[in-house]
Coordinates of C-alpha atoms in Angstrom, one line a residue:
X1162 CA 0.0 0.0 0.0
X1163 CA 1.4 3.4 -1.1
X1164 CA 1.8 5.9 1.7
X1165 CA 1.7 9.6 0.7
X1166 CA 4.1 11.8 2.5
X1167 CA 3.2 15.4 3.4
X1168 CA 3.9 18.0 0.8
X1169 CA 6.6 19.7 3.1
X1170 CA 8.6 16.4 3.1
X1171 CA 8.7 16.3 -0.8
X1172 CA 9.7 20.0 -0.8
X1173 CA 12.6 19.3 1.5
X1174 CA 13.6 16.3 -0.5
X1175 CA 13.5 18.3 -3.7
X1176 CA 15.7 20.9 -2.2
X1177 CA 18.2 18.3 -1.0
X1178 CA 18.2 16.6 -4.4
X1179 CA 19.0 19.9 -6.2
X1180 CA 21.8 20.7 -3.8
X1181 CA 23.3 17.3 -4.2
X1182 CA 23.0 17.5 -8.0
X1183 CA 25.2 20.7 -8.1
X1184 CA 27.6 19.3 -5.4
X1185 CA 30.6 19.7 -7.7
X1186 CA 30.1 23.4 -8.4
X1187 CA 32.4 25.8 -6.7
X1188 CA 31.1 27.8 -3.8
X1189 CA 32.5 31.0 -5.2
X1190 CA 29.8 31.1 -7.8
X1191 CA 27.2 31.3 -5.1
X1192 CA 29.1 34.2 -3.6
X1193 CA 29.0 36.1 -6.8
X1194 CA 25.3 35.7 -7.2
X1195 CA 24.4 36.5 -3.6
X1196 CA 24.6 40.3 -4.0
X1197 CA 22.3 41.0 -6.8
X1198 CA 21.1 44.5 -6.0
X1199 CA 20.6 46.4 -9.1
X1200 CA 21.6 50.0 -9.7
X1201 CA 18.0 51.0 -10.0
X1202 CA 17.3 49.6 -6.6
X1203 CA 20.3 51.5 -5.2
X1204 CA 19.0 54.7 -6.8
X1205 CA 15.4 54.3 -5.5
X1206 CA 16.9 53.5 -2.0
X1207 CA 18.8 56.8 -2.1
X1208 CA 15.7 58.8 -3.3
X1209 CA 13.7 57.1 -0.4
X1210 CA 16.3 58.0 2.1
X1211 CA 16.5 61.6 0.8
X1212 CA 12.6 61.8 1.0
X1213 CA 12.7 60.5 4.5
X1214 CA 15.2 63.2 5.6
X1215 CA 13.2 66.0 3.9
X1216 CA 10.0 64.8 5.6
X1217 CA 11.8 64.5 8.9
X1218 CA 12.9 68.2 8.7
X1219 CA 9.4 69.2 7.7
X1220 CA 7.8 67.3 10.6
X1221 CA 10.3 68.8 13.0
X1222 CA 9.5 72.3 11.7
X1223 CA 5.8 71.9 12.2
X1224 CA 6.3 70.5 15.6
X1225 CA 8.4 73.4 16.7
X1226 CA 6.2 76.0 14.9
X1227 CA 3.4 75.1 17.3
X1228 CA 4.2 78.4 19.1
X1229 CA 2.8 80.3 16.1
X1230 CA -0.1 78.2 15.0
X1231 CA -2.5 81.1 15.8
X1232 CA -0.5 83.5 13.6
X1233 CA -0.8 80.9 10.8
X1234 CA -4.6 80.5 11.3
X1235 CA -5.0 84.3 11.2
X1236 CA -3.0 84.4 8.0
X1237 CA -5.4 81.8 6.5
X1238 CA -8.3 83.9 7.8
X1239 CA -7.2 86.9 5.9
X1240 CA -7.0 84.9 2.7
X1241 CA -10.2 82.9 3.0
X1242 CA -12.5 84.9 5.3
X1243 CA -13.2 81.8 7.3
X1244 CA -11.7 81.1 10.7
X1245 CA -10.5 77.4 11.1
X1246 CA -7.5 75.6 12.5
X1247 CA -5.5 75.1 9.3
X1248 CA -2.7 73.3 11.1
X1249 CA -4.7 70.2 11.7
X1250 CA -4.9 68.8 8.1
X1251 CA -1.2 69.8 7.6
X1252 CA -0.1 67.9 10.8
X1253 CA -2.3 64.9 9.9
X1254 CA -0.9 64.7 6.3
X1255 CA 2.6 65.1 7.6
X1256 CA 2.2 62.4 10.3
X1257 CA 0.7 60.0 7.8
X1258 CA 3.4 60.6 5.3
X1259 CA 6.1 60.3 7.8
X1260 CA 4.7 57.0 9.0
X1261 CA 4.4 55.7 5.5
X1262 CA 7.9 56.7 4.5
X1263 CA 9.3 55.2 7.8
X1264 CA 7.5 51.9 6.9
X1265 CA 9.1 52.0 3.4
X1266 CA 12.5 52.6 5.0
X1267 CA 12.1 49.5 7.1
X1268 CA 10.8 47.5 4.0
X1269 CA 13.8 48.8 1.9
X1270 CA 16.2 47.8 4.7
X1271 CA 14.6 44.4 4.8
X1272 CA 14.7 44.0 1.0
X1273 CA 18.5 44.0 1.2
X1274 CA 18.3 40.7 2.8
X1275 CA 15.0 39.3 1.6
X1276 CA 14.8 39.4 -2.1
X1277 CA 11.1 38.9 -2.1
X1278 CA 10.9 42.8 -2.0
X1279 CA 12.2 43.9 -5.3
X1280 CA 10.7 47.4 -5.9
X1281 CA 10.1 50.3 -3.5
X1282 CA 7.3 52.7 -3.9
X1283 CA 7.6 56.1 -2.4
X1284 CA 5.7 59.3 -2.1
X1285 CA 7.0 62.8 -1.8
X1286 CA 5.1 65.0 0.6
X1287 CA 3.9 68.2 -1.1
X1288 CA 5.4 71.4 0.4
X1289 CA 2.8 73.6 1.9
X1290 CA 2.7 77.3 1.4
X1291 CA 3.6 79.0 4.7
X1292 CA 5.0 82.2 6.0
X1293 CA 8.6 82.8 5.2
X1294 CA 9.8 84.1 8.5
X1295 CA 8.6 81.0 10.4
X1296 CA 11.6 79.0 9.2
X1297 CA 13.6 81.0 11.7
X1298 CA 12.0 78.7 14.3
X1299 CA 14.4 75.9 13.3
X1300 CA 17.7 77.6 14.4
X1301 CA 16.0 78.8 17.5
X1302 CA 14.5 75.4 18.3
X1303 CA 18.0 73.8 17.8
X1304 CA 19.2 75.9 20.6
X1305 CA 16.7 74.1 22.9
X1306 CA 16.9 70.6 21.3
X1307 CA 20.4 70.6 19.7
X1308 CA 22.2 68.6 22.4
X1309 CA 19.5 66.0 22.5
X1310 CA 19.1 65.7 18.7
X1311 CA 22.8 65.1 18.5
X1312 CA 22.5 62.1 20.9
X1313 CA 19.4 60.8 19.0
X1314 CA 21.2 61.1 15.6
X1315 CA 24.4 59.4 17.0
X1316 CA 22.3 56.6 18.3
X1317 CA 20.6 56.1 15.0
X1318 CA 23.9 56.2 13.0
X1319 CA 25.4 53.8 15.5
X1320 CA 22.5 51.4 15.0
X1321 CA 22.9 51.7 11.3
X1322 CA 26.4 50.2 11.6
X1323 CA 24.7 46.7 11.9
X1324 CA 23.5 47.1 8.3
X1325 CA 26.7 48.7 7.0
X1326 CA 28.9 46.1 8.6
X1327 CA 26.8 43.3 7.2
X1328 CA 26.9 44.7 3.7
X1329 CA 30.7 45.2 3.9
X1330 CA 31.3 41.7 5.2
X1331 CA 29.0 40.2 2.6
X1332 CA 30.3 41.7 -0.5
X1333 CA 33.7 40.7 -2.1
X1334 CA 34.3 43.9 -4.1
X1335 CA 37.1 45.8 -2.3
X1336 CA 36.3 49.1 -3.9
X1337 CA 32.7 48.9 -2.7
X1338 CA 33.8 48.0 0.8
X1339 CA 36.2 50.9 1.0
X1340 CA 33.6 53.5 -0.3
X1341 CA 30.9 52.3 2.0
X1342 CA 33.2 52.3 5.1
X1343 CA 34.7 55.7 4.3
X1344 CA 31.2 57.3 3.8
X1345 CA 29.9 55.7 7.0
X1346 CA 33.0 56.8 9.1
X1347 CA 32.8 60.3 7.6
X1348 CA 29.2 60.6 8.9
X1349 CA 30.1 59.1 12.2
X1350 CA 33.1 61.3 12.8
X1351 CA 31.1 64.3 11.8
X1352 CA 28.6 63.5 14.5
X1353 CA 31.4 63.0 17.0
X1354 CA 32.7 66.5 16.6
X1355 CA 29.4 68.4 15.9
X1356 CA 29.0 69.4 19.6
X1357 CA 31.9 71.7 19.0
X1358 CA 29.5 73.9 16.9
X1359 CA 26.4 73.4 19.1
X1360 CA 25.5 76.5 21.1
X1361 CA 22.6 76.9 23.5
X1362 CA 21.8 79.6 26.0
X1363 CA 20.9 76.8 28.3
X1364 CA 24.5 75.5 28.5
X1365 CA 25.5 77.9 31.2
X1366 CA 26.4 78.3 34.8
X1367 CA 23.2 78.2 36.8
X1368 CA 24.5 80.8 39.2
X1369 CA 24.3 83.4 36.3
X1370 CA 20.8 82.7 35.5
X1371 CA 18.7 85.9 35.6
X1372 CA 15.3 86.2 37.2
X1373 CA 12.2 84.8 35.6
X1374 CA 11.1 86.9 32.7
X1375 CA 7.8 88.7 33.3
X1376 CA 4.8 87.5 31.2
X1377 CA 2.6 90.0 29.4
X1378 CA -0.9 88.9 28.3
X1379 CA -1.1 89.4 24.6
X1380 CA -4.8 90.2 24.0
X1381 CA -5.4 89.1 27.5
X1382 CA -5.7 85.3 27.7
X1383 CA -7.2 84.5 24.3
X1384 CA -6.9 80.8 24.8
X1385 CA -9.2 81.0 27.8
X1386 CA -11.5 83.9 26.8
X1387 CA -12.4 85.9 23.7
X1388 CA -9.4 88.1 22.8
X1389 CA -9.3 91.8 23.6
X1390 CA -12.3 91.7 26.0
X1391 CA -12.3 92.7 29.6
X1392 CA -12.9 89.1 30.7
X1393 CA -9.8 88.0 28.7
X1394 CA -7.7 90.5 30.6
X1395 CA -9.2 89.5 33.8
X1396 CA -8.3 85.9 33.1
X1397 CA -4.8 86.9 32.3
X1398 CA -4.4 88.6 35.7
X1399 CA -5.5 85.3 37.3
X1400 CA -2.5 83.8 35.5
X1401 CA -0.1 86.2 37.2
X1402 CA 0.7 88.4 34.2
X1403 CA 2.5 91.7 34.9
X1404 CA 1.0 93.6 32.0
X1405 CA -1.2 93.6 28.9
X1406 CA -0.6 93.9 25.2
X1407 CA -3.4 95.0 22.8
X1408 CA -4.0 96.1 19.2
X1409 CA -5.8 99.5 19.1
X1410 CA -7.9 101.0 16.4
X1411 CA -9.8 104.4 16.4
X1412 CA -13.5 104.7 15.8
X1413 CA -15.0 107.2 13.4
X1414 CA -15.9 109.4 16.3
X1415 CA -12.3 109.3 17.8
X1416 CA -12.6 106.5 20.5
X1417 CA -9.6 104.2 20.6
X1418 CA -10.9 100.5 21.0
X1419 CA -9.3 97.1 21.0
X1420 CA -9.4 95.2 17.8
X1421 CA -6.9 92.9 16.1
X1422 CA -8.5 92.4 12.6
X1423 CA -9.2 95.1 10.1
X1424 CA -12.8 93.9 10.0
X1425 CA -15.3 92.9 12.7
X1426 CA -16.4 89.6 11.1
X1427 CA -14.3 87.1 13.1
X1428 CA -14.6 88.4 16.6
X1429 CA -18.1 89.9 16.7
X1430 CA -21.6 89.3 15.4
X1431 CA -21.4 92.2 12.9
X1432 CA -23.0 89.9 10.3
X1433 CA -26.1 89.7 12.4
X1434 CA -26.3 93.3 13.6
X1435 CA -25.0 95.1 10.6
X1436 CA -25.2 92.7 7.7
X1437 CA -24.5 95.3 5.1
X1438 CA -21.4 96.6 6.8
X1439 CA -19.6 93.4 7.8
X1440 CA -16.8 94.0 5.2
X1441 CA -16.2 97.6 6.3
X1442 CA -13.0 98.6 8.1
X1443 CA -13.6 98.4 11.9
X1444 CA -12.5 102.0 12.3
X1445 CA -15.5 103.3 10.3
X1446 CA -17.9 102.3 13.0
X1447 CA -18.7 104.8 15.8
X1448 CA -18.4 103.8 19.4
X1449 CA -22.2 103.6 19.8
X1450 CA -22.4 101.0 17.0
X1451 CA -19.4 99.0 18.4
X1452 CA -21.1 98.8 21.8
X1453 CA -24.0 97.0 20.2
X1454 CA -21.9 94.2 19.0
X1455 CA -21.3 91.0 20.9
X1456 CA -17.6 90.0 21.2
X1457 CA -17.9 86.7 23.0
X1458 CA -20.4 84.4 21.3
X1459 CA -18.0 83.6 18.5
X1460 CA -15.5 82.1 21.0
X1461 CA -18.0 79.6 22.3
X1462 CA -19.1 78.8 18.8
X1463 CA -15.8 78.4 17.1
X1464 CA -13.7 77.2 20.1
X1465 CA -10.5 78.3 18.4
X1466 CA -8.2 76.7 21.0
X1467 CA -10.4 73.7 22.0
X1468 CA -10.7 75.0 25.6
X1469 CA -14.5 75.7 25.7
X1470 CA -15.2 72.3 27.2
X1471 CA -13.1 73.2 30.2
X1472 CA -15.2 76.3 31.0
X1473 CA -17.7 76.4 33.8
X1474 CA -21.4 77.4 33.1
X1475 CA -20.7 80.7 34.9
X1476 CA -17.6 81.4 32.6
X1477 CA -19.6 80.7 29.6
X1478 CA -22.3 83.1 30.6
X1479 CA -19.7 85.8 31.2
X1480 CA -18.1 85.1 27.8
X1481 CA -21.4 85.2 26.0
X1482 CA -22.0 88.7 27.2
X1483 CA -18.6 90.3 26.4
X1484 CA -18.6 93.5 24.3
X1485 CA -16.0 95.4 22.4
X1486 CA -13.5 96.9 24.9
X1487 CA -12.2 100.5 24.7
X1488 CA -8.6 101.5 25.4
X1489 CA -9.8 103.6 28.3
X1490 CA -11.5 100.6 29.9
X1491 CA -8.3 98.5 29.6
X1492 CA -6.2 101.3 31.1
X1493 CA -8.4 101.7 34.1
X1494 CA -8.2 97.9 34.8
X1495 CA -4.4 98.2 34.5
X1496 CA -4.4 101.1 36.9
X1497 CA -6.5 99.2 39.4
X1498 CA -4.1 96.1 39.3
X1499 CA -0.9 98.2 38.8
X1500 CA -0.1 96.4 35.5
X1501 CA 1.7 97.8 32.6
X1502 CA 0.0 98.2 29.2
X1503 CA 1.6 98.1 25.8
X1504 CA -0.5 98.7 22.7
X1505 CA 0.0 98.8 18.9
X1506 CA -1.8 101.8 17.5
X1507 CA -3.1 101.2 13.9
X1508 CA -3.5 104.4 11.9
X1509 CA -7.0 104.7 10.2
X1510 CA -7.4 104.9 6.5
X1511 CA -6.7 108.3 4.7
X1512 CA -10.5 109.0 4.3
X1513 CA -11.0 108.5 8.0
X1514 CA -11.8 111.8 10.0
X1515 CA -9.2 111.0 12.5
X1516 CA -6.4 110.2 10.0
X1517 CA -4.4 113.2 11.1
X1518 CA -5.4 113.4 14.7
X1519 CA -5.0 109.7 15.6
X1520 CA -2.0 110.2 17.9
X1521 CA -3.6 113.1 19.8
X1522 CA -6.9 111.2 20.2
X1523 CA -5.1 108.1 21.6
X1524 CA -2.9 110.3 23.9
X1525 CA -6.0 112.1 25.2
X1526 CA -7.7 108.7 26.0
X1527 CA -4.5 107.7 28.0
X1528 CA -4.6 110.9 30.0
X1529 CA -8.4 110.7 30.7
X1530 CA -8.1 107.2 32.1
X1531 CA -6.1 108.4 35.1
X1532 CA -3.5 105.7 34.7
X1533 CA 0.0 106.6 35.8
X1534 CA 2.2 107.3 32.7
X1535 CA 4.8 105.0 34.0
X1536 CA 2.5 102.0 33.3
X1537 CA 2.0 102.8 29.6
X1538 CA 4.4 101.7 26.9
X1539 CA 4.1 104.0 24.0
X1540 CA 5.0 102.4 20.6
X1541 CA 4.0 104.7 17.7
X1542 CA 7.0 106.4 16.1
X1543 CA 5.0 109.2 14.5
X1544 CA 5.2 112.4 16.6
X1545 CA 7.2 110.8 19.2
X1546 CA 9.0 114.0 20.2
X1547 CA 5.6 115.8 20.6
X1548 CA 4.2 113.0 22.7
X1549 CA 7.4 113.1 25.0
X1550 CA 6.7 116.8 25.6
X1551 CA 3.0 116.3 26.4
X1552 CA 3.4 113.1 28.4
X1553 CA 7.1 112.8 29.5
X1554 CA 6.3 109.9 31.9
X1555 CA 5.3 107.4 29.2
X1556 CA 7.6 104.5 28.6
X1557 CA 8.9 105.1 25.1
X1558 CA 9.0 101.8 23.3
X1559 CA 10.1 100.9 19.7
X1560 CA 8.7 98.1 17.7
X1561 CA 11.6 98.3 15.2
X1562 CA 15.0 96.8 15.8
X1563 CA 17.5 99.6 16.4
X1564 CA 21.0 99.8 17.9
X1565 CA 21.3 100.8 21.6
X1566 CA 23.0 104.0 20.6
X1567 CA 20.1 105.0 18.4
X1568 CA 17.5 104.1 21.1
X1569 CA 19.4 106.1 23.8
X1570 CA 19.6 109.1 21.5
X1571 CA 15.8 109.3 21.1
X1572 CA 15.0 108.4 24.6
X1573 CA 13.7 105.0 24.0
X1574 CA 14.2 102.5 26.9
X1575 CA 12.3 99.5 25.7
X1576 CA 12.1 97.3 22.6
X1577 CA 9.1 95.1 21.5
X1578 CA 10.2 92.6 18.9
X1579 CA 9.2 89.2 17.5
X1580 CA 11.2 86.4 19.1
X1581 CA 13.1 85.6 16.0
X1582 CA 14.5 89.1 15.6
X1583 CA 17.0 89.0 18.5
X1584 CA 19.8 86.5 18.8
X1585 CA 21.2 85.5 22.3
X1586 CA 24.2 87.8 21.8
X1587 CA 21.9 90.7 20.8
X1588 CA 19.7 90.1 23.9
X1589 CA 22.9 90.3 26.1
X1590 CA 24.0 93.5 24.3
X1591 CA 20.6 95.2 24.9
X1592 CA 20.6 94.1 28.5
X1593 CA 24.0 95.5 29.1
X1594 CA 22.9 98.8 27.5
X1595 CA 19.9 99.0 29.9
X1596 CA 17.4 98.4 27.2
X1597 CA 14.5 96.3 28.4
X1598 CA 13.6 93.8 25.7
X1599 CA 10.1 92.2 25.3
X1600 CA 9.7 89.4 22.8
X1601 CA 6.4 88.2 21.3
X1602 CA 4.5 85.9 20.9
X1603 CA 5.8 83.2 23.3
X1604 CA 3.4 80.3 23.9
X1605 CA 5.6 77.2 24.3
X1606 CA 7.6 76.4 27.5
X1607 CA 10.7 75.3 25.5
X1608 CA 10.8 78.8 23.8
X1609 CA 10.2 80.5 27.1
X1610 CA 13.1 78.5 28.6
X1611 CA 15.5 79.4 25.9
X1612 CA 14.7 83.1 26.1
X1613 CA 14.9 82.9 29.9
X1614 CA 18.5 81.5 29.6
X1615 CA 19.3 84.2 27.1
X1616 CA 18.4 87.0 29.5
X1617 CA 15.2 88.4 28.2
X1618 CA 13.4 90.7 30.7
X1619 CA 9.9 90.0 29.6
X1620 CA 7.8 88.1 27.0
X1621 CA 4.3 88.6 25.5
X1622 CA 2.2 85.4 25.4
X1623 CA -1.3 84.2 24.5
X1624 CA -0.7 81.2 26.8
X1625 CA -0.1 82.8 30.1
X1626 CA -1.8 79.8 31.8
X1627 CA 0.9 77.5 30.3
X1628 CA 3.9 79.7 31.1
X1629 CA 2.7 80.0 34.6
X1630 CA 3.6 76.4 35.1
X1631 CA 7.3 77.0 34.1
X1632 CA 9.0 78.0 37.4
X1633 CA 12.5 77.1 36.0
X1634 CA 14.0 76.5 32.6
X1635 CA 13.1 73.1 31.2
X1636 CA 16.8 72.1 31.1
X1637 CA 19.9 73.8 32.2
X1638 CA 23.4 72.2 32.0
X1639 CA 26.9 73.4 33.1
X1640 CA 29.4 73.5 30.2
X1641 CA 31.6 70.9 31.9
X1642 CA 28.6 68.6 32.3
X1643 CA 27.8 68.9 28.6
X1644 CA 31.4 68.1 27.7
X1645 CA 31.4 65.1 29.9
X1646 CA 28.2 63.8 28.3
X1647 CA 29.5 64.5 24.9
X1648 CA 32.7 62.5 25.5
X1649 CA 30.9 59.6 27.2
X1650 CA 28.3 59.3 24.4
X1651 CA 31.0 59.4 21.7
X1652 CA 33.1 56.7 23.4
X1653 CA 30.1 54.4 23.9
X1654 CA 29.1 54.8 20.3
X1655 CA 32.7 54.1 19.1
X1656 CA 32.9 51.0 21.1
X1657 CA 29.5 49.7 19.9
X1658 CA 30.4 50.4 16.3
X1659 CA 33.8 48.5 16.6
X1660 CA 32.0 45.6 18.3
X1661 CA 29.4 45.4 15.6
X1662 CA 31.9 45.4 12.7
X1663 CA 33.9 42.6 14.4
X1664 CA 30.8 40.5 15.2
X1665 CA 29.4 40.9 11.6
X1666 CA 32.8 39.9 10.1
X1667 CA 33.0 36.8 12.3
X1668 CA 29.3 36.0 11.5
X1669 CA 29.7 36.3 7.8
X1670 CA 33.0 34.4 7.8
X1671 CA 31.2 31.6 9.4
X1672 CA 28.5 31.6 6.8
X1673 CA 31.1 31.5 4.0
X1674 CA 32.6 28.4 5.5
X1675 CA 29.5 26.4 4.6
X1676 CA 29.8 24.1 1.7
X1677 CA 26.9 22.4 -0.1
X1678 CA 27.2 19.2 1.9
X1679 CA 27.0 21.1 5.2
X1680 CA 23.9 23.0 3.9
X1681 CA 22.3 19.7 2.9
X1682 CA 23.0 18.0 6.2
X1683 CA 21.9 21.0 8.2
X1684 CA 18.6 21.2 6.2
X1685 CA 18.0 17.6 6.7
X1686 CA 18.4 17.5 10.5
X1687 CA 16.8 20.8 11.6
X1688 CA 14.8 23.8 10.5
X1689 CA 17.0 26.0 8.3
X1690 CA 17.8 29.5 9.5
X1691 CA 16.9 32.5 7.4
X1692 CA 20.5 32.9 6.1
X1693 CA 20.7 29.2 5.0
X1694 CA 17.4 29.4 3.2
X1695 CA 18.7 32.5 1.3
X1696 CA 21.9 30.6 0.4
X1697 CA 20.1 27.5 -0.8
X1698 CA 17.8 29.5 -3.0
X1699 CA 20.7 31.5 -4.5
X1700 CA 22.7 28.3 -5.0
X1701 CA 19.9 26.5 -6.8
X1702 CA 18.7 29.2 -9.1
X1703 CA 22.2 30.4 -10.1
X1704 CA 23.2 27.0 -11.2
X1705 CA 19.9 26.3 -13.1
X1706 CA 20.4 29.6 -14.9
X1707 CA 24.0 28.8 -15.8
X1708 CA 22.9 25.6 -17.7
X1709 CA 23.5 22.8 -15.2
X1710 CA 20.6 21.0 -16.8
X1711 CA 16.9 20.8 -16.8
X1712 CA 15.0 20.4 -13.6
X1713 CA 14.1 16.9 -14.6
X1714 CA 17.8 16.0 -15.1
X1715 CA 18.7 17.4 -11.7
X1716 CA 15.9 15.5 -10.0
X1717 CA 16.7 12.2 -11.8
X1718 CA 20.5 12.4 -11.6
X1719 CA 20.8 13.4 -8.0
X1720 CA 18.6 11.0 -6.2
X1721 CA 15.3 12.5 -6.1
X1722 CA 13.8 9.2 -7.2
X1723 CA 15.7 7.6 -4.4
X1724 CA 13.9 9.8 -1.8
X1725 CA 10.6 9.2 -3.5
X1726 CA 11.1 5.4 -3.6
X1727 CA 12.1 5.5 0.0
X1728 CA 8.8 7.2 0.9
X1729 CA 6.8 4.7 -1.1
X1730 CA 8.4 1.8 0.4
X1731 CA 7.5 3.0 3.8

C-alpha cells in the first residue's frame, strides 16, 4: 500500500536533491550571485532616504512651529475669510506621510536581505505654502533641542552600523567596501565633533541665570476667553501676568478701541447686527455702533483653541455677554491692578476723519483714564517728540530693531520685537545697554526657557496659563557637564560600532565556511535559519540559470527518485 508523504517532506527532498546535484560546483559562484542588488534599486533607495530626511525636517519644523499656530490661522483667515484651524490637516498629512515613509524605509532595509521585495514605492510630501519668516523657528529650536538631537542622531547612526557592517562583510568587491566604510566613518566622525558647533543659551552656569522673565498677556488670555475683551484681561491677571498687550484702532468718532483684525467679522456678530457693513473697516464704525456688538459668542461657537469644554457654566455666561473693549477701559483695569500696558496703534485709512489726529486722540484717552504714565508703553514712532513733551512719563518703546546708541539718542528705553528678531548675543547687548527687551509671541515652554536663559526681561504670550507652570527652565546644564556627556556618548558609540563590525565579520565568515554538503545535512536534521534558506535558493537558481541542466535531469541524476522510492516503500 502506497503511503503519501506530506507536501513539506517532498519539498525538502526536492531541495536536498537539487543541492546534491550541483555538489561539484564551486562555492564562489554562489558568492558572486548572492549580492544581486541592481543599480535602479540603489537609486530608489537613495531617493527614499532623501525623501525621509526631507520629511523629517518638515515634521520637526511643524512640531516646533506650534508656538505660532494662531498666527498661521489668522493668515489663512485673511486669505479665505473663514476662521478654522488650518494646522490640523497639515499635521495629519505630515504624520501619515512620515509614518508611510518610515515603513518604506524599514521595508527597503529588509529587502536588502529578503529578495522577495524587489521594488520600493515612495511618495513625496507636497510642500505647503507657509509664511517665510517662520523658518527661523528651526535655528531657535535647535538651541533648545540641539544637544538631545545630537544624541538621537548618534544613536541612529550607531545602530545603522549593523546594516553597514553586514553589507561590507557580505560583498567581495574591495572598492565597494572601501567606499561604504569611508562614507559611514565620515558621517560618524562628523557627529562625533558636531557638539563643538552646538551652542545653546541653556548651556551655562546656573548661578548666572537671571530672574524669571515677566509675562505680558497678549490680547489678555485669548486661549481661555475671547481676545481683547475685559474678561480675557481679567483671566490673564488670574494667571499672574505683569502687563497687557493689545491692538488698538480708532472709531470714526475718535474713540480708541481694541481690535486685532481690520474687520469685525471674526470676533463679533457684525454679520447679524450690521449685515450690510460686515466687510467695512472696523475704524469706520462709531463707538455707539461698536457697543451694540457681541464680542464673546464667536469664541463659544468656534472654540478656536479647543478649551471651551473646560469652562464652567458661569464662565460661559460671562463670555457670552462680552462686548468690544475700549482702550480707556483697559487702562483703568491696569491702573487698578498696577499692571503695565503696551498697545500697537493702527492708523486709520486716509479717508477717516481721525487720519491726522489719531496720535492726539489716543494720547487724550490715555490721559483721561487716570492711569500713571509710568505704566503705559508708547509704541508709535509718529510724533514721538511731541508725545514726549505732552506726556514725559510714558515709557517710550520701539517696535523696530535699532542699535542701543540710536535708542538712547531718542530716549527709547524698551524694545518690543518678534522672538526671531533677536539673537542671544543681541539680547545680552541690549541688557548691558539698559534696554528692556520684550519678545512676542511666546506660547511654548521650550521657547520661554531658551529666552529665559538668554536673559530676556519679559515676553508677551497668548498662553499665560501654560507659562505659569514653568518655574524654571526646562533644562539647564553646566558647560563641563555637557562636555562630559558629549565625550561619554562618543566613546560608547565608538565601542559599539567597533564591536558590531567585528561581530558581523565573524558572523559572515562563518556563513562562507558552509559548503553544499553542510547545507544539505543542516537542512535535513533541523529547520534552516533564514541565512541558510537564502543561500540555498541562490545556489539552486544560479546553477539552473547557468545551464547545469533541466530540472528533470537534476531530480533524476541526483537522487530525487531515491527519496521518493524511500517514501513509497515506507
